[in-house]
Amino acid sequence: MANEVILLDFWPSMFGMRTRIALREKGVEFEYRDEDLWNKSPLLLETNPVHKKVPVLIHNSKPVCESTIQVQYIDEVWSDKNPILPSDPYQRAQARFWVDFIDEKMYDAQRKVWGTKGEEQETGKKEFIELLKTLESELGDKTYFGGDDFGYVDIGLIGFYSWFHAYEKYGNLNIESECPKLIAWAKTCMQRESVAKSLPDSEKVIEFVTEIRKKFMIE
Amino acid sequence: MNQEEQVQLLGLWGSPFSKRVEMVLKLKGISYEYIEEDVYVKKSHLLLNYNPIHKKVPVLVHQGRSIAESLVIVEYIEDTWKTNYPMLPHDPYERSMARFWAKYVDDKVMLTLWKACWGPESVREKMVEEACEGLKYLEEELGDKQFFGGETIGFVDIAADFIAYWFGIAQEASGVMIMTAEAFPRLQRWSRNFVGNNIIKEVLPPKEKLMALFKAQFGNNAA
């Protein structure tokens, strides 16, 4: 049966990036469709009525929502190459735990770094750096979070890297000085074609964040 | 049972998160040692050692290694004890749907239900509206199935344990009635089936104890 894969996404979304990477890791051909989040397509509203969010993965007309669920789905369907989750149950549980941690904490923390001012921003910056340090500690001296192989946690986190320059600019931070091992990890990930193709250019993200700040923040 | 196989669960008697894990262990017939953690009074060294990141229960300890986060633990149990009572479907698409609904309950619905019962008066109406919206999606997803998992209890049913049992008690304690039989007949029916299951009912905390706890801790906002 022919595989028809469509990805409804938004180019700066760190969540959409996860799914793009997973599809590319598996060598799956897909049609990428960029959504205007201020004017959502009927297809998006139809395939994700509960959350009305991107990314949505549509495989042979069946929609899968939520980036972490999509990555697991992709791993299970295209199980013949480049496994994303480890095969050992305990390692799998650890991978799920850390992606859960990233999902619970990263988005709100990073948003405060570029999207707020004054005391709220200072608190946000501290929280954000602390989070990165926790993740860096979990990484330790390993090449990837899972060890020697690129996997689920790397995919869960790497998208945020494309936003790092924006955090540094608007948060007045130097992430490399705080978390050198994490930056080294990110650069290693960027060597992979699946990652390099799936992350937008940092400068474009900065432009995007600048636009958003103009629209929603009172200077 | 040798040391290698020993399963321990650090839990809290009234927590729906903790009970999720107990339900799955019991449904699969896995023996375990239960250790009650009085997290509100003092967190034990055991807990702080096994869950340094969140310092919360439940924590499962198996073969000397710890796993935290209730739904992560459930998937671990599913991956490790494969033969008895599967919690997730075989088909990858069906699995993704089960994970989607479990996440929806966990991330969004539980919190809105709780806030609808105990949130401040000023936002009560909005919270009730949001709670109803969440429940409507679940009512629709359940359809005519006996359980979210079909004919047997599955991953989504376990994730939604709060809705089946704790929520009814919270509504009674707070006086805020949302999940009525008129508005949500399917969820009501499901809730009775779930709570009435022979294995599940043995695991549930006593109603009077929960009622007293809710009224004592959150009773200021009772209608």
Tab-separated table of C-alpha atoms in Angstrom:
chain	number	residue	atom	x	y	z
A	1	MET	CA	0.000	0.000	0.000
A	2	ALA	CA	1.329	3.441	-0.867
A	3	ASN	CA	2.166	5.583	2.115
A	4	GLU	CA	0.725	9.059	2.002
A	5	VAL	CA	2.163	11.229	4.743
A	6	ILE	CA	1.218	14.864	5.280
A	7	LEU	CA	2.587	17.028	8.077
A	8	LEU	CA	0.646	20.130	9.119
A	9	ASP	CA	3.217	22.267	10.873
A	10	PHE	CA	4.513	25.758	11.574
A	11	TRP	CA	8.134	26.347	10.633
A	12	PRO	CA	9.395	27.800	14.003
A	13	SER	CA	7.597	25.174	16.113
A	14	MET	CA	10.068	23.167	18.211
A	15	PHE	CA	7.365	20.539	18.458
A	16	GLY	CA	6.892	20.249	14.703
A	17	MET	CA	10.662	19.905	14.399
A	18	ARG	CA	10.501	16.669	16.411
A	19	THR	CA	8.176	15.052	13.909
A	20	ARG	CA	10.160	16.340	10.913
A	21	ILE	CA	13.339	14.818	12.370
A	22	ALA	CA	11.665	11.471	13.114
A	23	LEU	CA	10.273	11.190	9.579
A	24	ARG	CA	13.663	12.028	8.091
A	25	GLU	CA	15.493	9.597	10.387
A	26	LYS	CA	13.277	6.877	8.950
A	27	GLY	CA	13.605	8.063	5.365
A	28	VAL	CA	9.855	8.625	5.041
A	29	GLU	CA	8.688	10.834	2.158
A	30	PHE	CA	6.200	13.407	3.375
A	31	GLU	CA	4.367	16.495	2.231
A	32	TYR	CA	5.117	19.464	4.486
A	33	ARG	CA	2.376	22.070	4.822
A	34	ASP	CA	3.042	25.285	6.718
A	35	GLU	CA	0.045	26.611	8.641
A	36	ASP	CA	-0.836	30.222	9.342
A	37	LEU	CA	-1.674	29.934	13.036
A	38	TRP	CA	-3.707	33.151	12.891
A	39	ASN	CA	-5.781	31.681	10.073
A	40	LYS	CA	-5.908	27.924	10.627
A	41	SER	CA	-6.781	25.703	7.675
A	42	PRO	CA	-10.016	23.669	7.638
A	43	LEU	CA	-7.856	20.530	7.483
A	44	LEU	CA	-6.067	21.446	10.712
A	45	LEU	CA	-9.331	22.191	12.512
A	46	GLU	CA	-10.811	18.941	11.215
A	47	THR	CA	-7.856	16.710	12.096
A	48	ASN	CA	-7.141	18.226	15.509
A	49	PRO	CA	-10.501	19.468	16.793
A	50	VAL	CA	-9.562	19.010	20.452
A	51	HIS	CA	-6.421	21.164	20.532
A	52	LYS	CA	-6.462	22.911	17.110
A	53	LYS	CA	-2.661	22.865	17.209
A	54	VAL	CA	0.277	21.842	15.071
A	55	PRO	CA	1.917	19.533	14.344
A	56	VAL	CA	-0.615	17.080	12.951
A	57	LEU	CA	0.689	13.989	11.177
A	58	ILE	CA	-1.737	12.554	8.645
A	59	HIS	CA	-0.809	9.037	7.540
A	60	ASN	CA	-3.030	7.522	4.853
A	61	SER	CA	-5.770	9.974	5.880
A	62	LYS	CA	-5.564	9.091	9.589
A	63	PRO	CA	-4.450	11.939	11.871
A	64	VAL	CA	-2.044	11.564	14.799
A	65	CYS	CA	-1.768	14.546	17.156
A	66	GLU	CA	0.854	15.588	19.750
A	67	SER	CA	4.511	15.579	18.713
A	68	THR	CA	5.738	12.989	21.238
A	69	ILE	CA	2.933	10.623	20.246
A	70	GLN	CA	3.759	11.173	16.573
A	71	VAL	CA	7.431	10.336	17.136
A	72	GLN	CA	6.495	7.101	18.921
A	73	TYR	CA	4.021	6.259	16.159
A	74	ILE	CA	6.649	6.839	13.459
A	75	ASP	CA	9.089	4.634	15.386
A	76	GLU	CA	6.510	1.834	15.610
A	77	VAL	CA	5.312	1.975	11.992
A	78	TRP	CA	8.731	2.359	10.332
A	79	SER	CA	10.490	-0.003	12.672
A	80	ASP	CA	12.984	-1.324	10.136
A	81	LYS	CA	15.635	1.380	10.489
A	82	ASN	CA	17.150	3.919	12.917
A	83	PRO	CA	15.235	3.017	16.095
A	84	ILE	CA	14.248	6.107	18.055
A	85	LEU	CA	13.209	4.577	21.376
A	86	PRO	CA	15.565	2.085	23.030
A	87	SER	CA	14.541	-1.569	23.047
A	88	ASP	CA	15.232	-2.102	26.757
A	89	PRO	CA	12.101	-1.329	28.855
A	90	TYR	CA	14.035	0.537	31.574
A	91	GLN	CA	15.894	2.696	29.030
A	92	ARG	CA	12.588	3.379	27.288
A	93	ALA	CA	11.066	4.494	30.574
A	94	GLN	CA	14.003	6.832	31.213
A	95	ALA	CA	13.661	8.297	27.713
A	96	ARG	CA	9.927	8.852	28.220
A	97	PHE	CA	10.553	10.408	31.631
A	98	TRP	CA	12.976	12.983	30.216
A	99	VAL	CA	10.804	13.906	27.258
A	100	ASP	CA	7.927	14.298	29.703
A	101	PHE	CA	10.166	16.587	31.795
A	102	ILE	CA	11.057	18.659	28.734
A	103	ASP	CA	7.399	18.935	27.754
A	104	GLU	CA	6.327	19.962	31.213
A	105	LYS	CA	8.982	22.592	31.853
A	106	MET	CA	10.788	23.901	28.770
A	107	TYR	CA	8.064	25.716	26.847
A	108	ASP	CA	6.869	27.964	29.681
A	109	ALA	CA	10.403	28.677	30.894
A	110	GLN	CA	11.738	29.657	27.458
A	111	ARG	CA	8.692	31.779	26.754
A	112	LYS	CA	9.443	33.911	29.802
A	113	VAL	CA	12.994	34.456	28.553
A	114	TRP	CA	11.999	36.156	25.279
A	115	GLY	CA	8.410	37.120	25.980
A	116	THR	CA	8.494	38.981	29.288
A	117	LYS	CA	10.299	41.855	30.940
A	118	GLY	CA	11.598	42.993	34.306
A	119	GLU	CA	11.311	40.714	37.298
A	120	GLU	CA	9.238	38.097	35.464
A	121	GLN	CA	11.968	37.800	32.879
A	122	GLU	CA	14.724	37.553	35.477
A	123	THR	CA	12.889	34.725	37.239
A	124	GLY	CA	12.245	33.074	33.885
A	125	LYS	CA	15.917	33.284	32.928
A	126	LYS	CA	17.037	31.672	36.187
A	127	GLU	CA	14.481	28.888	35.769
A	128	PHE	CA	15.498	28.336	32.165
A	129	ILE	CA	19.218	28.064	32.885
A	130	GLU	CA	18.508	25.732	35.805
A	131	LEU	CA	16.472	23.498	33.490
A	132	LEU	CA	19.265	23.401	30.930
A	133	LYS	CA	21.742	22.527	33.689
A	134	THR	CA	19.521	19.659	34.862
A	135	LEU	CA	19.395	18.350	31.313
A	136	GLU	CA	23.129	18.835	30.892
A	137	SER	CA	23.696	16.846	34.068
A	138	GLU	CA	21.511	14.037	32.704
A	139	LEU	CA	23.500	14.077	29.462
A	140	GLY	CA	26.761	13.754	31.387
A	141	ASP	CA	29.648	12.685	29.186
A	142	LYS	CA	27.510	10.755	26.739
A	143	THR	CA	27.364	11.714	23.070
A	144	TYR	CA	23.582	11.631	23.046
A	145	PHE	CA	21.043	11.413	25.868
A	146	GLY	CA	20.525	7.724	25.136
A	147	GLY	CA	24.245	6.982	24.941
A	148	ASP	CA	25.932	6.275	21.619
A	149	ASP	CA	22.808	6.502	19.522
A	150	PHE	CA	20.685	9.494	18.597
A	151	GLY	CA	17.189	8.967	19.985
A	152	TYR	CA	13.963	10.085	21.594
A	153	VAL	CA	15.289	12.569	24.142
A	154	ASP	CA	17.636	14.195	21.626
A	155	ILE	CA	14.687	14.582	19.255
A	156	GLY	CA	12.579	15.939	22.139
A	157	LEU	CA	15.053	18.698	22.979
A	158	ILE	CA	17.025	19.695	19.872
A	159	GLY	CA	14.304	21.876	18.317
A	160	PHE	CA	14.728	24.385	21.141
A	161	TYR	CA	18.344	24.873	20.004
A	162	SER	CA	17.157	26.785	16.934
A	163	TRP	CA	15.693	29.322	19.356
A	164	PHE	CA	18.862	29.700	21.484
A	165	HIS	CA	20.139	32.790	19.688
A	166	ALA	CA	16.746	34.432	20.200
A	167	TYR	CA	16.896	33.592	23.935
A	168	GLU	CA	20.405	35.012	24.111
A	169	LYS	CA	19.447	38.203	22.306
A	170	TYR	CA	16.246	38.988	24.190
A	171	GLY	CA	17.211	37.391	27.490
A	172	ASN	CA	20.730	38.775	27.483
A	173	LEU	CA	22.156	35.316	28.123
A	174	ASN	CA	25.227	33.369	27.148
A	175	ILE	CA	24.046	29.788	27.058
A	176	GLU	CA	27.393	28.291	26.013
A	177	SER	CA	29.148	29.693	29.073
A	178	GLU	CA	26.462	28.243	31.335
A	179	CYS	CA	26.056	24.884	29.589
A	180	PRO	CA	29.030	24.107	27.340
A	181	LYS	CA	28.337	20.348	27.207
A	182	LEU	CA	24.776	20.932	26.094
A	183	ILE	CA	25.950	23.217	23.275
A	184	ALA	CA	28.480	20.573	22.225
A	185	TRP	CA	25.667	18.001	22.192
A	186	ALA	CA	23.508	20.295	20.061
A	187	LYS	CA	26.302	20.795	17.533
A	188	THR	CA	26.761	17.030	17.316
A	189	CYS	CA	23.040	16.627	16.619
A	190	MET	CA	23.204	19.309	13.930
A	191	GLN	CA	25.696	17.102	12.060
A	192	ARG	CA	22.848	14.722	11.321
A	193	GLU	CA	21.072	15.435	8.060
A	194	SER	CA	17.640	14.808	9.595
A	195	VAL	CA	18.258	17.528	12.174
A	196	ALA	CA	19.994	20.052	9.895
A	197	LYS	CA	17.109	19.829	7.402
A	198	SER	CA	14.420	20.099	10.077
A	199	LEU	CA	15.602	23.084	12.107
A	200	PRO	CA	15.121	26.609	10.766
A	201	ASP	CA	17.948	29.092	10.564
A	202	SER	CA	18.562	30.877	13.907
A	203	GLU	CA	18.416	34.286	12.237
A	204	LYS	CA	14.958	33.560	10.852
A	205	VAL	CA	13.803	32.568	14.332
A	206	ILE	CA	15.163	35.836	15.761
A	207	GLU	CA	13.212	37.735	13.082
A	208	PHE	CA	10.081	35.797	13.993
A	209	VAL	CA	10.480	36.460	17.727
A	210	THR	CA	11.059	40.155	16.999
A	211	GLU	CA	7.754	40.254	15.093
A	212	ILE	CA	5.884	38.473	17.881
A	213	ARG	CA	7.299	40.815	20.496
A	214	LYS	CA	6.182	43.828	18.438
A	215	LYS	CA	2.676	42.409	18.145
A	216	PHE	CA	2.134	41.252	21.702
A	217	MET	CA	4.453	43.056	24.013
A	218	ILE	CA	4.079	46.650	25.116
A	219	GLU	CA	7.556	48.145	24.836
B	1	MET	CA	10.728	-14.002	45.283
B	2	ASN	CA	14.386	-13.147	44.806
B	3	GLN	CA	15.856	-9.645	45.109
B	4	GLU	CA	16.144	-9.340	41.317
B	5	GLU	CA	12.432	-9.675	40.729
B	6	GLN	CA	11.273	-7.563	43.643
B	7	VAL	CA	8.861	-4.783	42.773
B	8	GLN	CA	8.244	-1.913	45.154
B	9	LEU	CA	5.786	0.908	44.797
B	10	LEU	CA	6.175	4.179	46.696
B	11	GLY	CA	2.683	5.618	46.786
B	12	LEU	CA	0.113	7.796	48.507
B	13	TRP	CA	-3.201	6.310	49.670
B	14	GLY	CA	-5.447	8.986	48.174
B	15	SER	CA	-3.584	9.838	44.978
B	16	PRO	CA	-5.190	8.906	41.639
B	17	PHE	CA	-1.696	8.929	40.091
B	18	SER	CA	-0.418	6.419	42.614
B	19	LYS	CA	-3.548	4.275	42.224
B	20	ARG	CA	-3.111	4.116	38.437
B	21	VAL	CA	0.034	2.087	38.962
B	22	GLU	CA	-1.541	-0.153	41.619
B	23	MET	CA	-4.477	-0.870	39.335
B	24	VAL	CA	-2.212	-1.985	36.510
B	25	LEU	CA	-0.007	-4.114	38.792
B	26	LYS	CA	-3.110	-5.846	40.162
B	27	LEU	CA	-4.772	-6.309	36.746
B	28	LYS	CA	-1.589	-7.957	35.501
B	29	GLY	CA	-1.235	-10.056	38.646
B	30	ILE	CA	2.193	-8.671	39.549
B	31	SER	CA	3.153	-8.910	43.242
B	32	TYR	CA	4.686	-5.861	44.803
B	33	GLU	CA	5.628	-4.338	48.113
B	34	TYR	CA	3.713	-1.146	48.825
B	35	ILE	CA	5.401	1.653	50.733
B	36	GLU	CA	3.197	4.542	51.850
B	37	GLU	CA	4.886	7.921	51.505
B	38	ASP	CA	3.331	10.699	53.531
B	39	VAL	CA	4.568	13.320	51.086
B	40	TYR	CA	2.751	16.211	52.736
B	41	VAL	CA	4.366	15.555	56.078
B	42	LYS	CA	7.893	14.472	55.233
B	43	LYS	CA	9.447	12.968	52.153
B	44	SER	CA	11.530	9.913	52.981
B	45	HIS	CA	15.157	9.447	51.998
B	46	LEU	CA	13.975	6.576	49.866
B	47	LEU	CA	11.715	8.859	47.828
B	48	LEU	CA	14.268	11.635	47.483
B	49	ASN	CA	16.798	9.070	46.333
B	50	TYR	CA	14.498	7.402	43.814
B	51	ASN	CA	12.857	10.532	42.410
B	52	PRO	CA	15.293	13.390	42.878
B	53	ILE	CA	13.900	15.406	39.955
B	54	HIS	CA	10.251	15.702	40.973
B	55	LYS	CA	10.301	14.318	44.552
B	56	LYS	CA	6.807	12.924	43.972
B	57	VAL	CA	4.934	9.649	44.097
B	58	PRO	CA	4.274	7.223	42.550
B	59	VAL	CA	7.715	5.704	42.050
B	60	LEU	CA	8.177	2.110	40.944
B	61	VAL	CA	11.351	0.311	41.934
B	62	HIS	CA	12.199	-2.814	39.955
B	63	GLN	CA	15.479	-4.714	39.962
B	64	GLY	CA	16.913	-1.924	42.078
B	65	ARG	CA	16.112	0.826	39.564
B	66	SER	CA	13.438	3.504	39.869
B	67	ILE	CA	10.885	4.818	37.412
B	68	ALA	CA	8.792	7.942	38.032
B	69	GLU	CA	5.665	9.548	36.465
B	70	SER	CA	2.563	7.361	36.589
B	71	LEU	CA	1.912	6.951	32.859
B	72	VAL	CA	5.623	6.355	32.177
B	73	ILE	CA	5.474	3.650	34.872
B	74	VAL	CA	2.362	2.096	33.285
B	75	GLU	CA	4.119	1.899	29.906
B	76	TYR	CA	7.164	0.390	31.628
B	77	ILE	CA	5.001	-2.294	33.248
B	78	GLU	CA	3.400	-2.936	29.863
B	79	ASP	CA	6.828	-3.283	28.186
B	80	THR	CA	8.228	-5.540	30.917
B	81	TRP	CA	5.309	-7.881	31.716
B	82	LYS	CA	4.086	-8.442	28.204
B	83	THR	CA	1.803	-11.447	28.511
B	84	ASN	CA	-0.855	-10.598	31.076
B	85	TYR	CA	-3.681	-8.188	30.463
B	86	PRO	CA	-2.379	-5.864	27.731
B	87	MET	CA	-3.138	-2.210	28.502
B	88	LEU	CA	-2.429	-0.871	25.012
B	89	PRO	CA	-3.679	-2.086	21.618
B	90	HIS	CA	-1.319	-3.844	19.176
B	91	ASP	CA	-1.980	-1.598	16.217
B	92	PRO	CA	0.309	1.494	16.139
B	93	TYR	CA	-2.526	3.837	15.138
B	94	GLU	CA	-4.801	2.576	17.918
B	95	ARG	CA	-1.899	2.921	20.336
B	96	SER	CA	-1.365	6.537	19.300
B	97	MET	CA	-5.059	7.238	19.893
B	98	ALA	CA	-4.900	5.663	23.364
B	99	ARG	CA	-1.830	7.740	24.218
B	100	PHE	CA	-3.541	10.874	22.881
B	101	TRP	CA	-6.623	10.492	25.094
B	102	ALA	CA	-4.580	9.521	28.151
B	103	LYS	CA	-2.423	12.625	27.665
B	104	TYR	CA	-5.524	14.794	27.188
B	105	VAL	CA	-6.964	13.560	30.482
B	106	ASP	CA	-3.636	13.924	32.250
B	107	ASP	CA	-2.569	17.339	30.876
B	108	LYS	CA	-5.874	19.145	30.529
B	109	VAL	CA	-9.051	17.510	31.820
B	110	MET	CA	-8.029	16.589	35.373
B	111	LEU	CA	-6.896	20.107	36.166
B	112	THR	CA	-10.039	21.780	34.789
B	113	LEU	CA	-12.279	19.378	36.724
B	114	TRP	CA	-10.413	20.113	39.927
B	115	LYS	CA	-10.501	23.883	39.380
B	116	ALA	CA	-14.224	23.709	38.605
B	117	CYS	CA	-14.832	22.185	42.036
B	118	TRP	CA	-12.398	24.158	44.107
B	119	GLY	CA	-11.319	27.201	42.136
B	120	PRO	CA	-12.168	30.717	43.371
B	121	GLU	CA	-15.744	31.916	42.851
B	122	SER	CA	-14.627	34.545	40.349
B	123	VAL	CA	-13.492	31.994	37.777
B	124	ARG	CA	-15.923	29.216	38.722
B	125	GLU	CA	-18.256	29.676	35.738
B	126	LYS	CA	-15.418	29.651	33.211
B	127	MET	CA	-13.864	26.586	34.842
B	128	VAL	CA	-17.175	24.709	34.785
B	129	GLU	CA	-17.560	25.551	31.100
B	130	GLU	CA	-14.068	24.259	30.333
B	131	ALA	CA	-14.666	21.158	32.412
B	132	CYS	CA	-17.839	20.390	30.455
B	133	GLU	CA	-16.032	20.843	27.167
B	134	GLY	CA	-13.369	18.351	28.200
B	135	LEU	CA	-15.950	15.853	29.387
B	136	LYS	CA	-17.931	16.216	26.154
B	137	TYR	CA	-14.911	15.137	24.101
B	138	LEU	CA	-14.451	12.114	26.373
B	139	GLU	CA	-18.158	11.248	26.269
B	140	GLU	CA	-17.937	11.243	22.471
B	141	GLU	CA	-14.742	9.201	22.399
B	142	LEU	CA	-16.202	6.608	24.747
B	143	GLY	CA	-19.273	6.139	22.559
B	144	ASP	CA	-21.052	2.844	23.157
B	145	LYS	CA	-17.931	1.026	24.344
B	146	GLN	CA	-17.957	-0.433	27.812
B	147	PHE	CA	-14.526	1.018	28.499
B	148	PHE	CA	-12.273	3.406	26.581
B	149	GLY	CA	-10.162	0.312	25.945
B	150	GLY	CA	-13.122	-1.551	24.461
B	151	GLU	CA	-14.365	-4.617	26.269
B	152	THR	CA	-11.626	-4.507	28.867
B	153	ILE	CA	-10.014	-1.781	30.936
B	154	GLY	CA	-7.161	-0.133	29.064
B	155	PHE	CA	-4.619	2.671	29.161
B	156	VAL	CA	-7.148	5.503	28.832
B	157	ASP	CA	-9.462	4.073	31.501
B	158	ILE	CA	-6.535	3.894	33.917
B	159	ALA	CA	-5.440	7.436	33.053
B	160	ALA	CA	-9.011	8.615	33.642
B	161	ASP	CA	-9.360	6.972	37.067
B	162	PHE	CA	-9.793	10.381	38.679
B	163	ILE	CA	-12.868	11.010	36.538
B	164	ALA	CA	-14.413	7.624	37.370
B	165	TYR	CA	-14.028	7.860	41.124
B	166	TRP	CA	-12.340	10.869	42.717
B	167	PHE	CA	-14.301	13.415	40.692
B	168	GLY	CA	-17.669	12.141	41.910
B	169	ILE	CA	-16.518	12.506	45.509
B	170	ALA	CA	-15.006	15.953	44.824
B	171	GLN	CA	-18.320	17.095	43.335
B	172	GLU	CA	-20.216	15.839	46.357
B	173	ALA	CA	-17.777	17.469	48.767
B	174	SER	CA	-17.755	20.816	46.943
B	175	GLY	CA	-21.414	20.875	45.953
B	176	VAL	CA	-20.517	21.643	42.337
B	177	MET	CA	-22.397	19.168	40.086
B	178	ILE	CA	-20.937	18.835	36.617
B	179	MET	CA	-20.806	15.215	35.466
B	180	THR	CA	-24.507	14.524	35.795
B	181	ALA	CA	-26.277	11.484	34.360
B	182	GLU	CA	-28.380	13.742	32.145
B	183	ALA	CA	-25.448	15.549	30.570
B	184	PHE	CA	-22.967	12.646	30.503
B	185	PRO	CA	-24.846	9.319	30.487
B	186	ARG	CA	-22.009	7.369	28.853
B	187	LEU	CA	-19.330	8.620	31.262
B	188	GLN	CA	-21.658	7.844	34.183
B	189	ARG	CA	-22.186	4.301	32.915
B	190	TRP	CA	-18.448	3.892	32.312
B	191	SER	CA	-17.654	5.215	35.760
B	192	ARG	CA	-19.959	2.615	37.362
B	193	ASN	CA	-18.408	-0.191	35.291
B	194	PHE	CA	-14.895	0.922	36.149
B	195	VAL	CA	-15.473	1.347	39.868
B	196	GLY	CA	-17.459	-1.874	39.987
B	197	ASN	CA	-14.687	-3.991	38.489
B	198	ASN	CA	-13.583	-6.625	41.033
B	199	ILE	CA	-9.907	-5.755	40.855
B	200	ILE	CA	-10.303	-1.977	40.640
B	201	LYS	CA	-12.648	-1.727	43.606
B	202	GLU	CA	-10.105	-3.402	45.887
B	203	VAL	CA	-7.560	-0.713	45.057
B	204	LEU	CA	-9.713	2.420	45.422
B	205	PRO	CA	-9.275	4.509	48.575
B	206	PRO	CA	-12.308	4.645	50.926
B	207	LYS	CA	-14.877	7.271	49.983
B	208	GLU	CA	-15.342	8.630	53.508
B	209	LYS	CA	-11.631	9.177	53.928
B	210	LEU	CA	-11.389	11.074	50.610
B	211	MET	CA	-14.507	13.103	51.368
B	212	ALA	CA	-13.064	14.155	54.738
B	213	LEU	CA	-9.715	15.005	53.125
B	214	PHE	CA	-11.283	17.133	50.370
B	215	LYS	CA	-13.509	19.022	52.760
B	216	ALA	CA	-10.656	19.674	55.156
B	217	GLN	CA	-8.118	20.815	52.572
B	218	PHE	CA	-10.284	22.611	50.044
B	219	GLY	CA	-13.586	23.194	51.814
B	220	ASN	CA	-13.269	27.001	51.908
B	221	ASN	CA	-14.780	27.342	48.466
B	222	ALA	CA	-17.730	24.993	48.933
B	223	ALA	CA	-20.872	26.379	47.317
